[in-house]
Short mmCIF file of C-alpha atoms (C1' of nucleotides) in Angstrom, two decimals:
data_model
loop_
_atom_site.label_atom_id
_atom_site.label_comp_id
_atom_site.label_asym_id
_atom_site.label_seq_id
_atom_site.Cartn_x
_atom_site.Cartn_y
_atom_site.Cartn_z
CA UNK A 1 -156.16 64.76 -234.55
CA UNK A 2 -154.25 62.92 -237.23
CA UNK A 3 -154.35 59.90 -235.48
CA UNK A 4 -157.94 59.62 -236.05
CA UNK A 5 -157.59 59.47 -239.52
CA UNK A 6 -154.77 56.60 -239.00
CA UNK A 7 -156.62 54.38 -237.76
CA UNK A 8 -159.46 54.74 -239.63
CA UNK A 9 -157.78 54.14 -243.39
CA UNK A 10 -156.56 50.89 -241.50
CA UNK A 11 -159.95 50.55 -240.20
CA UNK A 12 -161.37 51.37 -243.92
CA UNK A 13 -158.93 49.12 -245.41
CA UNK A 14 -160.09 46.12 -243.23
CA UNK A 15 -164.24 47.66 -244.11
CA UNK A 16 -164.46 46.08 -247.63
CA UNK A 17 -166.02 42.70 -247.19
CA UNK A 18 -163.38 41.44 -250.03
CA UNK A 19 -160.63 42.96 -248.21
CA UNK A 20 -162.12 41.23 -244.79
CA UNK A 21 -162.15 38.00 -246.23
CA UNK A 22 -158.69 37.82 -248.04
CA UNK A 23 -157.29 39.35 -244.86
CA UNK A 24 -159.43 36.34 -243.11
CA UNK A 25 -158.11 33.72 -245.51
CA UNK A 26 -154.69 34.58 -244.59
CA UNK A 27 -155.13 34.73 -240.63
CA UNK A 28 -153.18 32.17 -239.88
CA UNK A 29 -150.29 33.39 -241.14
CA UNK A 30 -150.36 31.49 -244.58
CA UNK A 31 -149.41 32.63 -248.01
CA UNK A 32 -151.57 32.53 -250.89
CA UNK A 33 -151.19 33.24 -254.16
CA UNK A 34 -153.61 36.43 -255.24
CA UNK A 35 -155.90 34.44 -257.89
CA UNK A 36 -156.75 32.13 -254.72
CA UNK A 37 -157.20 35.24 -252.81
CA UNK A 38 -159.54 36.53 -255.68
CA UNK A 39 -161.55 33.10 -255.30
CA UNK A 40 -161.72 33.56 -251.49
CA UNK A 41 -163.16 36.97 -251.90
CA UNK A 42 -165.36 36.21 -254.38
CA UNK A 43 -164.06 39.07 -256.63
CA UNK A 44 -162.04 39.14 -260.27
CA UNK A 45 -158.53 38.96 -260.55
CA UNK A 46 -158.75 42.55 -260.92
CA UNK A 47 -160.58 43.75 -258.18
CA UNK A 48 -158.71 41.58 -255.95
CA UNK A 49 -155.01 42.90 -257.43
CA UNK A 50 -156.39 46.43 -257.01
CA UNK A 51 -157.20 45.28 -253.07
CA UNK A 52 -154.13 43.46 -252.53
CA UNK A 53 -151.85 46.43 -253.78
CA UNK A 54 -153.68 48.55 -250.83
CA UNK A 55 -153.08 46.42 -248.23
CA UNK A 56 -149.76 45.95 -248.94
CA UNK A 57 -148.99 49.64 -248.92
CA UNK A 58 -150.41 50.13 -246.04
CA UNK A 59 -147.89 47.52 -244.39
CA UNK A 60 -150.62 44.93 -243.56
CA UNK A 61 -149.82 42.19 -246.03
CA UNK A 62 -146.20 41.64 -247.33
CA UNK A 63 -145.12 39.86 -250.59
CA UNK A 64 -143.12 36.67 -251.29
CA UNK A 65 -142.49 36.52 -254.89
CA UNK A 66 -141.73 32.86 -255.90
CA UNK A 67 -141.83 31.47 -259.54
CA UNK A 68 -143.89 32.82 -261.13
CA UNK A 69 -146.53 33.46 -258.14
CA UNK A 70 -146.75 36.37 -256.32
CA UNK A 71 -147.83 34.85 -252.51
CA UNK A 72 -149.01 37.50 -250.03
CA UNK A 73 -149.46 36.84 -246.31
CA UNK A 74 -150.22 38.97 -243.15
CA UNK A 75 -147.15 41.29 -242.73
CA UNK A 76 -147.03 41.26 -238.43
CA UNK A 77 -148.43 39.79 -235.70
CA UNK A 78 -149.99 43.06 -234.68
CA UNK A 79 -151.98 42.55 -237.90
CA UNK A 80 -152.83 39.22 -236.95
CA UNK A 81 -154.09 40.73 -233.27
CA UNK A 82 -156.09 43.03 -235.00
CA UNK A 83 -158.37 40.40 -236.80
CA UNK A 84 -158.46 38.36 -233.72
CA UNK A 85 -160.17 41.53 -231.88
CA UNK A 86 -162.08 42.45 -234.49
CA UNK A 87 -163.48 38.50 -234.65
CA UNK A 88 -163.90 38.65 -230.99
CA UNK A 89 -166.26 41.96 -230.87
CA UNK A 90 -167.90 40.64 -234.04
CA UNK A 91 -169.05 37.39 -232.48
CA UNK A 92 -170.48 39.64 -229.42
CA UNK A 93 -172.18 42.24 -231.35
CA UNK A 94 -176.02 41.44 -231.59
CA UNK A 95 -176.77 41.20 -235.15
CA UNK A 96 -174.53 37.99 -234.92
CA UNK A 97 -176.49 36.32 -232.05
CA UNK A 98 -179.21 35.55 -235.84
CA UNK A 99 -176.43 34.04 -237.46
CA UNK A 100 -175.11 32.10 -234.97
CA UNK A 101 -177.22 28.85 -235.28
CA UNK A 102 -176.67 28.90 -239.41
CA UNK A 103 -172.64 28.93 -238.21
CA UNK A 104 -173.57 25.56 -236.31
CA UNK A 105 -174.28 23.95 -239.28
CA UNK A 106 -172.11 25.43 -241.41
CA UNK A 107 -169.26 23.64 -239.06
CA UNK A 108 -170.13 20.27 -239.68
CA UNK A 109 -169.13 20.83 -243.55
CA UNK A 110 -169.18 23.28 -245.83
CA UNK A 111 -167.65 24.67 -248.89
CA UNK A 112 -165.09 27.29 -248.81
CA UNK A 113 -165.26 28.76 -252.40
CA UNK A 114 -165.57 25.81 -254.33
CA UNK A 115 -163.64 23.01 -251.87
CA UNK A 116 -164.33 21.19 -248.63
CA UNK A 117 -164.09 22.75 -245.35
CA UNK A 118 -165.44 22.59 -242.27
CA UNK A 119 -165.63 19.30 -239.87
CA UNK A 120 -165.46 16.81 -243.53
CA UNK A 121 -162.70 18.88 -245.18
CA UNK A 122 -160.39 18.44 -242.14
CA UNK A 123 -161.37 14.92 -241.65
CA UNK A 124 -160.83 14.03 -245.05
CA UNK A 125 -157.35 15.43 -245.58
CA UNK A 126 -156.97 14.07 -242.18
CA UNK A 127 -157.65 10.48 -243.73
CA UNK A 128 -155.63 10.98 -246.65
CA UNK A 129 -152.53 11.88 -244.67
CA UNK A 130 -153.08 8.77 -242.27
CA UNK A 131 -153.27 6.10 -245.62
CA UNK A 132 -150.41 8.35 -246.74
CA UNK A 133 -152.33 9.51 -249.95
CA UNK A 134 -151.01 13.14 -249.31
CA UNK A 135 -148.13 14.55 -247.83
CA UNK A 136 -147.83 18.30 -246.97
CA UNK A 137 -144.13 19.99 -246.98
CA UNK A 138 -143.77 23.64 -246.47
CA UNK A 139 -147.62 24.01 -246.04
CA UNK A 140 -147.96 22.32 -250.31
CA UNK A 141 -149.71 19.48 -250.63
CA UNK A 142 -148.80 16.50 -252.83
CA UNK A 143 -150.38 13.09 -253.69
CA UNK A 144 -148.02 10.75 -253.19
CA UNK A 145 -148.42 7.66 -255.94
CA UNK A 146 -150.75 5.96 -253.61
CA UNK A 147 -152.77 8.86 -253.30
CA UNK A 148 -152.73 9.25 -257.05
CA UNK A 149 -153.95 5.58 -257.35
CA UNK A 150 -156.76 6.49 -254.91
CA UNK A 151 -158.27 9.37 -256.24
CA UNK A 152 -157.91 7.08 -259.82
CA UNK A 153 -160.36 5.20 -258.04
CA UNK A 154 -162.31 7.41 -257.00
CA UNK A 155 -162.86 9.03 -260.61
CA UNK A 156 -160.60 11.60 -260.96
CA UNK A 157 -157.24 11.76 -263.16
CA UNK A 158 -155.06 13.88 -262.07
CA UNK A 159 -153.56 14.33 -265.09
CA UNK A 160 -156.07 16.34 -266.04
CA UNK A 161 -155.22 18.93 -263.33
CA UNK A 162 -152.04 20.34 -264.40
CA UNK A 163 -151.49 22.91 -262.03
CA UNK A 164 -148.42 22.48 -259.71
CA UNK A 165 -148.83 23.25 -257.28
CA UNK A 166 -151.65 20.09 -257.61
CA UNK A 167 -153.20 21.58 -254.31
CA UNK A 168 -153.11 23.37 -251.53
CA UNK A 169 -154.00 23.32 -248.34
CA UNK A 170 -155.89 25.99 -246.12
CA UNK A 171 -156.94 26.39 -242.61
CA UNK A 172 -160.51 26.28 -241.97
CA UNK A 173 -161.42 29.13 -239.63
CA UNK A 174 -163.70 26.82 -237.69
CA UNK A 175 -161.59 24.35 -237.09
CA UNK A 176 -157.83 25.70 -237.34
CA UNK A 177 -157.04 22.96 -239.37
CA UNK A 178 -155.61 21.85 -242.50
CA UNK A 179 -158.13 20.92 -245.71
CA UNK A 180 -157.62 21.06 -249.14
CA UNK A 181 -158.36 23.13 -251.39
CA UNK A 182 -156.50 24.67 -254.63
CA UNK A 183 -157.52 22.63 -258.01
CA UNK A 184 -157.31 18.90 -256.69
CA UNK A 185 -159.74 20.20 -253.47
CA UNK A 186 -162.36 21.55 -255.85
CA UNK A 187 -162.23 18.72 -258.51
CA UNK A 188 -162.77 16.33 -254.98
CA UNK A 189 -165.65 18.44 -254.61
CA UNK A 190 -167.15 18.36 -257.38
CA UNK A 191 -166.55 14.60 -258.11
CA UNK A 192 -168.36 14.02 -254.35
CA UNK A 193 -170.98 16.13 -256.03
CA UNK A 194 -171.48 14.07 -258.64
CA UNK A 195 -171.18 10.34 -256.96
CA UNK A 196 -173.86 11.83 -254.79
CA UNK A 197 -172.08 12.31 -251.74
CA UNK A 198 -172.40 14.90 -250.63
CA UNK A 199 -175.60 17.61 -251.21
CA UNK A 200 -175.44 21.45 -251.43
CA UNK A 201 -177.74 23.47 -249.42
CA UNK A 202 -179.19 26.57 -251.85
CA UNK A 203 -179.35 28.64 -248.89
CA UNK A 204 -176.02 28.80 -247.59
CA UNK A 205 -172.30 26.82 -248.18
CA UNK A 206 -173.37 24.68 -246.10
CA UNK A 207 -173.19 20.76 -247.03
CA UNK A 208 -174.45 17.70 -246.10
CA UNK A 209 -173.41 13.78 -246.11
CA UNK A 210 -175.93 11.38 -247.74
CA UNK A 211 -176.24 7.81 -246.76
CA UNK A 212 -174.47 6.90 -249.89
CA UNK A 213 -171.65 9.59 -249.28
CA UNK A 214 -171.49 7.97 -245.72
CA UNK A 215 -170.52 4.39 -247.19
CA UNK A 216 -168.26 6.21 -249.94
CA UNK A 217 -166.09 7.95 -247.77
CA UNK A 218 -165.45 5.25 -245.28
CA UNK A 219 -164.90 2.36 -247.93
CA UNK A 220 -162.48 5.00 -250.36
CA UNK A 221 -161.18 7.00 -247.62
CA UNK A 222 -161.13 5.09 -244.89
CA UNK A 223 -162.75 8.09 -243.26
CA UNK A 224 -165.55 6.78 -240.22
CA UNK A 225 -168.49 9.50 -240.24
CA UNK B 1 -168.29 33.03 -245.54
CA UNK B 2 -170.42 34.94 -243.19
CA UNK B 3 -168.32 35.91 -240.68
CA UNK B 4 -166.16 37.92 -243.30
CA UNK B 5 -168.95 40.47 -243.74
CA UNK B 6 -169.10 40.44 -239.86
CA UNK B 7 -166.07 41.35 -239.30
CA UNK B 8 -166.22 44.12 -242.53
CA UNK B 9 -169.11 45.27 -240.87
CA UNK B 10 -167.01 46.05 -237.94
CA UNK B 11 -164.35 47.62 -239.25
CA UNK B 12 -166.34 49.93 -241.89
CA UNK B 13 -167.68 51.51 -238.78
CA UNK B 14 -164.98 52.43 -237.55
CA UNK B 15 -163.48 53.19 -241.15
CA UNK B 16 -165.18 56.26 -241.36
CA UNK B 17 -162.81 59.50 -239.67
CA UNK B 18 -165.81 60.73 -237.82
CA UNK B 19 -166.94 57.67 -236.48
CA UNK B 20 -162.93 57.11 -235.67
CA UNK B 21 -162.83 60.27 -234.06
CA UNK B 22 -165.86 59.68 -231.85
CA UNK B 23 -164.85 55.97 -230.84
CA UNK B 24 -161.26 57.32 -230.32
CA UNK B 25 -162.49 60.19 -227.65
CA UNK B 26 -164.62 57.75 -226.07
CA UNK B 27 -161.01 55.63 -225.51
CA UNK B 28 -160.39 55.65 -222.12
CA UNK B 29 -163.82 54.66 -220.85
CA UNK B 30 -165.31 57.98 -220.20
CA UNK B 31 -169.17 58.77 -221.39
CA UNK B 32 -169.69 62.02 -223.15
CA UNK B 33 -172.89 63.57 -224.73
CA UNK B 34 -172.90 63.43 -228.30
CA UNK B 35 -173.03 67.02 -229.16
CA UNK B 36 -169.65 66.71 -227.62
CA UNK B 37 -168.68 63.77 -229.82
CA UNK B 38 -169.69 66.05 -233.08
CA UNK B 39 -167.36 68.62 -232.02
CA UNK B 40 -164.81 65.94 -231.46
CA UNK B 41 -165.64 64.70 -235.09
CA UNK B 42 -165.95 67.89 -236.69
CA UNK B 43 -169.34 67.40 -238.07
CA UNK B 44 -173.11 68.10 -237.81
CA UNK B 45 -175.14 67.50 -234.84
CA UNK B 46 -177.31 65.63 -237.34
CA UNK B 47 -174.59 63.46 -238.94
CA UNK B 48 -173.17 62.70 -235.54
CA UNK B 49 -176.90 61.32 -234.01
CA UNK B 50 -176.52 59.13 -236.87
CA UNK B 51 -173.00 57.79 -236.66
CA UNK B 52 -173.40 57.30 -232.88
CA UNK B 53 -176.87 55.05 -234.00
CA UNK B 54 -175.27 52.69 -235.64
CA UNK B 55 -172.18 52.32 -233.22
CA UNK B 56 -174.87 51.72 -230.61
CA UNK B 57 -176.46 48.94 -232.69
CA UNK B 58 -173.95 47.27 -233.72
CA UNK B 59 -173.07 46.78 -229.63
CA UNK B 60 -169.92 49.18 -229.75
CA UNK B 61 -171.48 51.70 -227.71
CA UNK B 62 -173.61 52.07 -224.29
CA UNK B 63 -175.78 54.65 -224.20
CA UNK B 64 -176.50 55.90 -220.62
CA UNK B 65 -179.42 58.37 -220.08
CA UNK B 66 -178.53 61.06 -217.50
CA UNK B 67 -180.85 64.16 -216.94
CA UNK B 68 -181.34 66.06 -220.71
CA UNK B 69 -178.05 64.49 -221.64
CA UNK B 70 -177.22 61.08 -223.56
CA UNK B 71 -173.91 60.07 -222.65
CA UNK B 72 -172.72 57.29 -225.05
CA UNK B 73 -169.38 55.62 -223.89
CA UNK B 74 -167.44 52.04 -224.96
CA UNK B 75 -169.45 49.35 -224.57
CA UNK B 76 -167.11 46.64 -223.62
CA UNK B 77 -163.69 46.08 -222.66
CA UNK B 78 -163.45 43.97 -226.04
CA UNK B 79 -164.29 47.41 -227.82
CA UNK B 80 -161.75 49.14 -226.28
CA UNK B 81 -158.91 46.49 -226.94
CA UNK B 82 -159.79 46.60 -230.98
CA UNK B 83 -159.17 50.47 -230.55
CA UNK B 84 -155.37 49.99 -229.00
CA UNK B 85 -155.14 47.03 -231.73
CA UNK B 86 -156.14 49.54 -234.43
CA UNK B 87 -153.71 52.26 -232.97
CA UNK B 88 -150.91 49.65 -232.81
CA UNK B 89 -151.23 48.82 -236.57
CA UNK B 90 -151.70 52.76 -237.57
CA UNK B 91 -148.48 52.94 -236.26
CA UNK B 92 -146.34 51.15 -237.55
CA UNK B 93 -148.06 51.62 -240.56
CA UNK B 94 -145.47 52.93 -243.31
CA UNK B 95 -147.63 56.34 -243.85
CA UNK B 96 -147.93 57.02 -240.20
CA UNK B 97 -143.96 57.78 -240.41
CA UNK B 98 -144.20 60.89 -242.64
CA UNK B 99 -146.44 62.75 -239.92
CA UNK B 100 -144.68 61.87 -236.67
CA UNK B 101 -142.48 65.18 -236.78
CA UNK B 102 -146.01 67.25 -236.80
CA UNK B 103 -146.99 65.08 -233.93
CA UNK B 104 -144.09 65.82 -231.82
CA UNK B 105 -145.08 69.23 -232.30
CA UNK B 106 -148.53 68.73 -231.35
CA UNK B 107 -147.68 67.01 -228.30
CA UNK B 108 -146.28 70.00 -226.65
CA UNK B 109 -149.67 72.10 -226.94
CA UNK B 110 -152.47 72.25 -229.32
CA UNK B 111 -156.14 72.50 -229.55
CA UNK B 112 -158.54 69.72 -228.91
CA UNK B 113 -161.89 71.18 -230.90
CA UNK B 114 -161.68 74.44 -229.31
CA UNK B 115 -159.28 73.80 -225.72
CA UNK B 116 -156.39 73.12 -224.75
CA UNK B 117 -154.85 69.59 -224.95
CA UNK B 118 -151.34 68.80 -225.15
CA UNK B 119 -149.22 69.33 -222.73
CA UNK B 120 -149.95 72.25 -222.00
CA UNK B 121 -153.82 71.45 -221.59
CA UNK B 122 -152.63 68.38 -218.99
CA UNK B 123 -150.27 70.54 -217.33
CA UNK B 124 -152.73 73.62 -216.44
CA UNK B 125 -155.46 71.24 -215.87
CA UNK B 126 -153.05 69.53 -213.20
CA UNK B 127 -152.14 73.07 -211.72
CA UNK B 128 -155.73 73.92 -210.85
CA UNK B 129 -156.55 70.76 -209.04
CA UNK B 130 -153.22 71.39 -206.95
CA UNK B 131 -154.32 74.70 -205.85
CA UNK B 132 -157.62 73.18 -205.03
CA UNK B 133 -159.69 75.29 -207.57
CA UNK B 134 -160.49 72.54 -209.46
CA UNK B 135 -161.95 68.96 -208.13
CA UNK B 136 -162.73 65.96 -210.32
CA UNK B 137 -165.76 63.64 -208.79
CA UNK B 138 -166.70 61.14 -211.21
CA UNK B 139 -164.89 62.41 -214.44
CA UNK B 140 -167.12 65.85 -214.15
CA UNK B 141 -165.14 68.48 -213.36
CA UNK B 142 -166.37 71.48 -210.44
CA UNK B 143 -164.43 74.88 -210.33
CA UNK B 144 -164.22 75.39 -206.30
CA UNK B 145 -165.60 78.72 -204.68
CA UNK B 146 -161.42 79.53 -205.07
CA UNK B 147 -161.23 78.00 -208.69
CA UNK B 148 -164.56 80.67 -209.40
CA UNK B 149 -162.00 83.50 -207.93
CA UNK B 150 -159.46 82.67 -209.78
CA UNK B 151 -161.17 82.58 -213.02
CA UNK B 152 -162.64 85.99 -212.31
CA UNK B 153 -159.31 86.69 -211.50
CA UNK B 154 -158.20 85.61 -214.84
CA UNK B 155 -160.77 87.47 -216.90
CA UNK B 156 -163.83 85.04 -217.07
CA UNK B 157 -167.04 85.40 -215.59
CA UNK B 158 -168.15 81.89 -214.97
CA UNK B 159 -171.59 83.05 -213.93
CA UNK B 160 -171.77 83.08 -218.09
CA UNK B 161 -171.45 79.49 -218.19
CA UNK B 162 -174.54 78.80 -217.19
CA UNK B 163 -173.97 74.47 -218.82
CA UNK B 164 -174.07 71.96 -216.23
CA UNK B 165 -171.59 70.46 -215.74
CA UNK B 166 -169.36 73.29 -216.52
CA UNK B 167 -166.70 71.67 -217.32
CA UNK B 168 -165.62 68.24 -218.59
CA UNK B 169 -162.25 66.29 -218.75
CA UNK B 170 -161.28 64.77 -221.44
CA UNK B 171 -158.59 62.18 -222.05
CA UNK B 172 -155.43 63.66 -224.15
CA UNK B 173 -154.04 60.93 -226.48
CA UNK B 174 -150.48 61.93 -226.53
CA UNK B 175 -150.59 62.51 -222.44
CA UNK B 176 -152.74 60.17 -221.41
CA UNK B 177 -154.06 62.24 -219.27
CA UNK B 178 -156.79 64.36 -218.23
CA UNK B 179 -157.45 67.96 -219.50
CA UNK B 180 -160.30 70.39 -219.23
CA UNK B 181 -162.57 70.63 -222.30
CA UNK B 182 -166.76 71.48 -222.15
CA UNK B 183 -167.95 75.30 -221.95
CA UNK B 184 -165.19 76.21 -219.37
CA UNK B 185 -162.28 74.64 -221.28
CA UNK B 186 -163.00 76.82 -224.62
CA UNK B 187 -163.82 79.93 -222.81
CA UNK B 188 -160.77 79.52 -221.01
CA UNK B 189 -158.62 78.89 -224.59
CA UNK B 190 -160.27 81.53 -225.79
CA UNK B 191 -159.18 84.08 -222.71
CA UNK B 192 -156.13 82.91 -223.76
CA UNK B 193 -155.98 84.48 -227.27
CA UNK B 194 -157.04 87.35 -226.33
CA UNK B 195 -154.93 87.90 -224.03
CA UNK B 196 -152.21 86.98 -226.12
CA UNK B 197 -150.67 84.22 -224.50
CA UNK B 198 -151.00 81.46 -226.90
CA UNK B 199 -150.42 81.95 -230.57
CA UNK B 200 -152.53 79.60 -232.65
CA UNK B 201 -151.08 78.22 -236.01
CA UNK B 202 -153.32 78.51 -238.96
CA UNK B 203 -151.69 75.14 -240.31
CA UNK B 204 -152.95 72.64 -238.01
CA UNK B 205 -154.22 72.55 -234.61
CA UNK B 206 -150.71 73.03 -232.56
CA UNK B 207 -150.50 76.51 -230.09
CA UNK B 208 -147.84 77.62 -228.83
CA UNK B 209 -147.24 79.58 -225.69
CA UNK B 210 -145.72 83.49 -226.19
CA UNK B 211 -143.40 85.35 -223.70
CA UNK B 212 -146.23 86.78 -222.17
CA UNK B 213 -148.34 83.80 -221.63
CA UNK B 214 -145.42 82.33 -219.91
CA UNK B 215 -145.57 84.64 -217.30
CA UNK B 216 -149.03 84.74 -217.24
CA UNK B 217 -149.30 81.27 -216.50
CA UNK B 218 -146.95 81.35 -214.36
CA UNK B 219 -148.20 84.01 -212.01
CA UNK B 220 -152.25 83.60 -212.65
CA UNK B 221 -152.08 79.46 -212.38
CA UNK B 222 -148.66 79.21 -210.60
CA UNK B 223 -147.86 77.22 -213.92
CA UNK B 224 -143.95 76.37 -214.39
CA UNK B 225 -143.35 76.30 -218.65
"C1'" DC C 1 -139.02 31.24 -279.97
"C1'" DT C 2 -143.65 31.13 -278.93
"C1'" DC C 3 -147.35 30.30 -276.20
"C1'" DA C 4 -149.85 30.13 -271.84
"C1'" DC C 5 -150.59 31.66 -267.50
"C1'" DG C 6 -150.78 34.78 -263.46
"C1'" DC C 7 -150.90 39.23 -262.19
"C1'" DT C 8 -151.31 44.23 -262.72
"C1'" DT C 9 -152.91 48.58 -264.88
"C1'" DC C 10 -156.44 51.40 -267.14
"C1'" DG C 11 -161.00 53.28 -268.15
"C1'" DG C 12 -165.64 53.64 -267.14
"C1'" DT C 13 -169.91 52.55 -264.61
"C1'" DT C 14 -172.66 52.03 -260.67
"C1'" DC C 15 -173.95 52.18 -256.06
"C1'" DG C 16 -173.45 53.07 -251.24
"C1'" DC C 17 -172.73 56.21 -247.67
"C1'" DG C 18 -171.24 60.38 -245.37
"C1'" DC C 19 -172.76 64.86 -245.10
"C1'" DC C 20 -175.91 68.81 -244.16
"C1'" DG C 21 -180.32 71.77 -243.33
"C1'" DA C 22 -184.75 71.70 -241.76
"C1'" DA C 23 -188.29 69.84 -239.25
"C1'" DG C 24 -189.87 66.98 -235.27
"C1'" DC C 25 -189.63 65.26 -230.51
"C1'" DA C 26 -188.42 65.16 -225.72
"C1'" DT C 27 -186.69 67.12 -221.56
"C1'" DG C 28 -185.91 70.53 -218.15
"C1'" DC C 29 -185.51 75.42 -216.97
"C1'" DT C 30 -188.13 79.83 -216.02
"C1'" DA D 1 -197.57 77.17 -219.58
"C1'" DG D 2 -194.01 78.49 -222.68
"C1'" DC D 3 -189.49 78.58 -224.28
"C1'" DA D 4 -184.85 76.96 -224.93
"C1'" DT D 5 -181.82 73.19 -225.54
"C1'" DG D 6 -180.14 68.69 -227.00
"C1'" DC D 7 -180.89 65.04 -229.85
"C1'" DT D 8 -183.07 62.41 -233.61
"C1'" DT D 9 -185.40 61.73 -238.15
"C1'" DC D 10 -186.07 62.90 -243.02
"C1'" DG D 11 -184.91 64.19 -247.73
"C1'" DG D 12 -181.61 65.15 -250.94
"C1'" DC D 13 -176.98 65.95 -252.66
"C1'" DG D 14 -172.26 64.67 -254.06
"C1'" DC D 15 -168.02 62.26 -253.48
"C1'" DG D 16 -165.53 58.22 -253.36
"C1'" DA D 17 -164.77 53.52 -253.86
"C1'" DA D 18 -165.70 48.81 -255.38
"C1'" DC D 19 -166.32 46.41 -259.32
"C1'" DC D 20 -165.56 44.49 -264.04
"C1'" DG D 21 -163.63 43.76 -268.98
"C1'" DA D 22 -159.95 44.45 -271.74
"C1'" DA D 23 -155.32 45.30 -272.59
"C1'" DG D 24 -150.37 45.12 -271.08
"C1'" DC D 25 -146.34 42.90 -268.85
"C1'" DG D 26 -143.29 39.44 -267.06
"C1'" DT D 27 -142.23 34.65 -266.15
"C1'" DG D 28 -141.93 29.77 -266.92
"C1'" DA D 29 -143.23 25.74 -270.03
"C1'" DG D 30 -143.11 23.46 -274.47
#
DNA sequence: CTCACGCTTCGGTTCGCGCCGAAGCATGCT
DNA sequence: AGCATGCTTCGGCGCGAACCGAAGCGTGAG
């Protein structure tokens, strides 16, 4: 049956946990730039060009060359159903049931490869929106020159981070919501990291708020734990 | 994250071609034995004990115990709807379009591991149940005191199939539709040969029916071609 | 023009896993 | 009881693929 062989290369191609996770990174129908993708897997730039190329031939990721970044995203929507089914019999299959109270946690925040996700990355970039710090067109984020002023304050020049785009935003798969990441997310990490904000658990990606990170965020951010 | 592994760990298993195979027989919701389900994937009784092992632990498949015989089948309606997502995506895939002219000629007949499938495996599988010497109780086929006559009729002496249950249906992927496979089903392709009334094609697993087996059909099975 | 950056290609290593044969276990027929 | 049958477990083999570092290529910035 040559069928049988179809849909296990697509199956296959999915089957590489690097693979899975770029493919997860883009499931809501996003496009990111392959060295992001790279950071998302957890892979080098070479590994993850050599991954990317695949999926692409086999139709499940198309590419939108712009400047002088090559974004891919998920090529259909019958892509994009396939992850969702493959998430749903994940979640039911029993070896999850272990993980499932680590995910709890993981919720509340978390880092996703280096930035803030989970329940503080949304309501952070949520609060930066609100004071008008950050403004997002065609799913790029940009500090406005208040929100230059207020990461200033907060410790970081952005002059130092040269990248354009400064940041970026991506869904967190928890929440389906915007948080940032790219450069400007991960020097906001680390800068939380070093104020004392924040505290990284060995064990997992999973963070947590001190008391002093709790007084930080609402009196810079405005954001109410 | 850790649901990126959970979801690789999904798809891997079904990213191998024999598990593929196996999962993709098991499609409609039937339970078959697994020394069925190595035939179906073309490999060793051994290698098939341990594909079907880890299907059944990682919650795709239901194993149901059932005299000498383990019949493993789907294990949810979840598993079944990341198969049709996996087909959907295989086809449109940008491969898939170089073998669709070898498909078309596999849908008319061809072997399914060692019977008939195709169309012509549906259509004589319909033809016996019309002239009542076939009945199908609970997906297990039973030749009728006529359907034993006929056979005889037709060269077989069932008495030699001494399996219960002699025969089995088994979903055809092209038809949708049930055709007979088990013991019966091969001895039955095999009549054929001899008799000259299919031609098998060393190239791939498509048969097609001669002048004689026309007639054949048509007067032993009151099968129109 | 030249440099820097992002991405891809190439070569080589390592590791996992799919496969089988043989032996072991259980079940049901004789 | 004894044998045959269906399935699983074990040990070992070999292929394939995932990975990285380094080099090559094209594009935009200075």
């Amino acid at each position: 049956m040559t069928q049988d062989i179809d849909i296990a290369r697509i199956a296959a191609l999915v089957g590489a946990p690097a693979r899975a996770a770029m493919l997860l990174a883009l499931g809501d129908g996003r496009a990111l730039p392959a060295g992001d993708l790279a950071a998302c897997a957890g892979v080098s730039a070479a590994t993850a060009s050599g991954h990317l190329g695949a999926l692409r031939e086999a139709g499940l990721l198309d590419i939108v060359r712009q400047g002088r970044h090559r974004y891919y995203r998920i090529a259909s929507a019958q892509v994009a159903a396939l992850l969702e089914s493959l998430l749903l019999v994940a979640a039911q299959s029993p070896t999850r049931a272990l993980r499932t109270r680590v995910d709890q946690r993981l919720q509340a925040g978390r880092t996703c490869y280096n930035h803030l996700a989970g329940r503080l990355g949304v309501a952070l970039c949520d609060a930066l929106i609100e004071r008008e710090a950050l403004r997002i067109d065609e799913e790029i984020a940009h500090f406005t020159r208040a929100g230059v002023a207020l990461l200033a304050g907060f410790g970081l020049d952005t002059r130092a981070l040269r990248h354009r785009p400064m940041s970026r935003t991506c869904i967190d798969w928890s929440e389906r919501r915007h948080h940032l990441s790219g450069p400007t997310g991960v020097a906001i990490y680390r800068r939380c990291l070093e104020l004392g904000w924040v505290r990284h658990h060995l064990d997992s990606r999973a963070v947590s708020v001190t008391k002093i990170g709790a007084r930080g965020f609402q009196s810079t951010f405005g954001l109410a734990m």
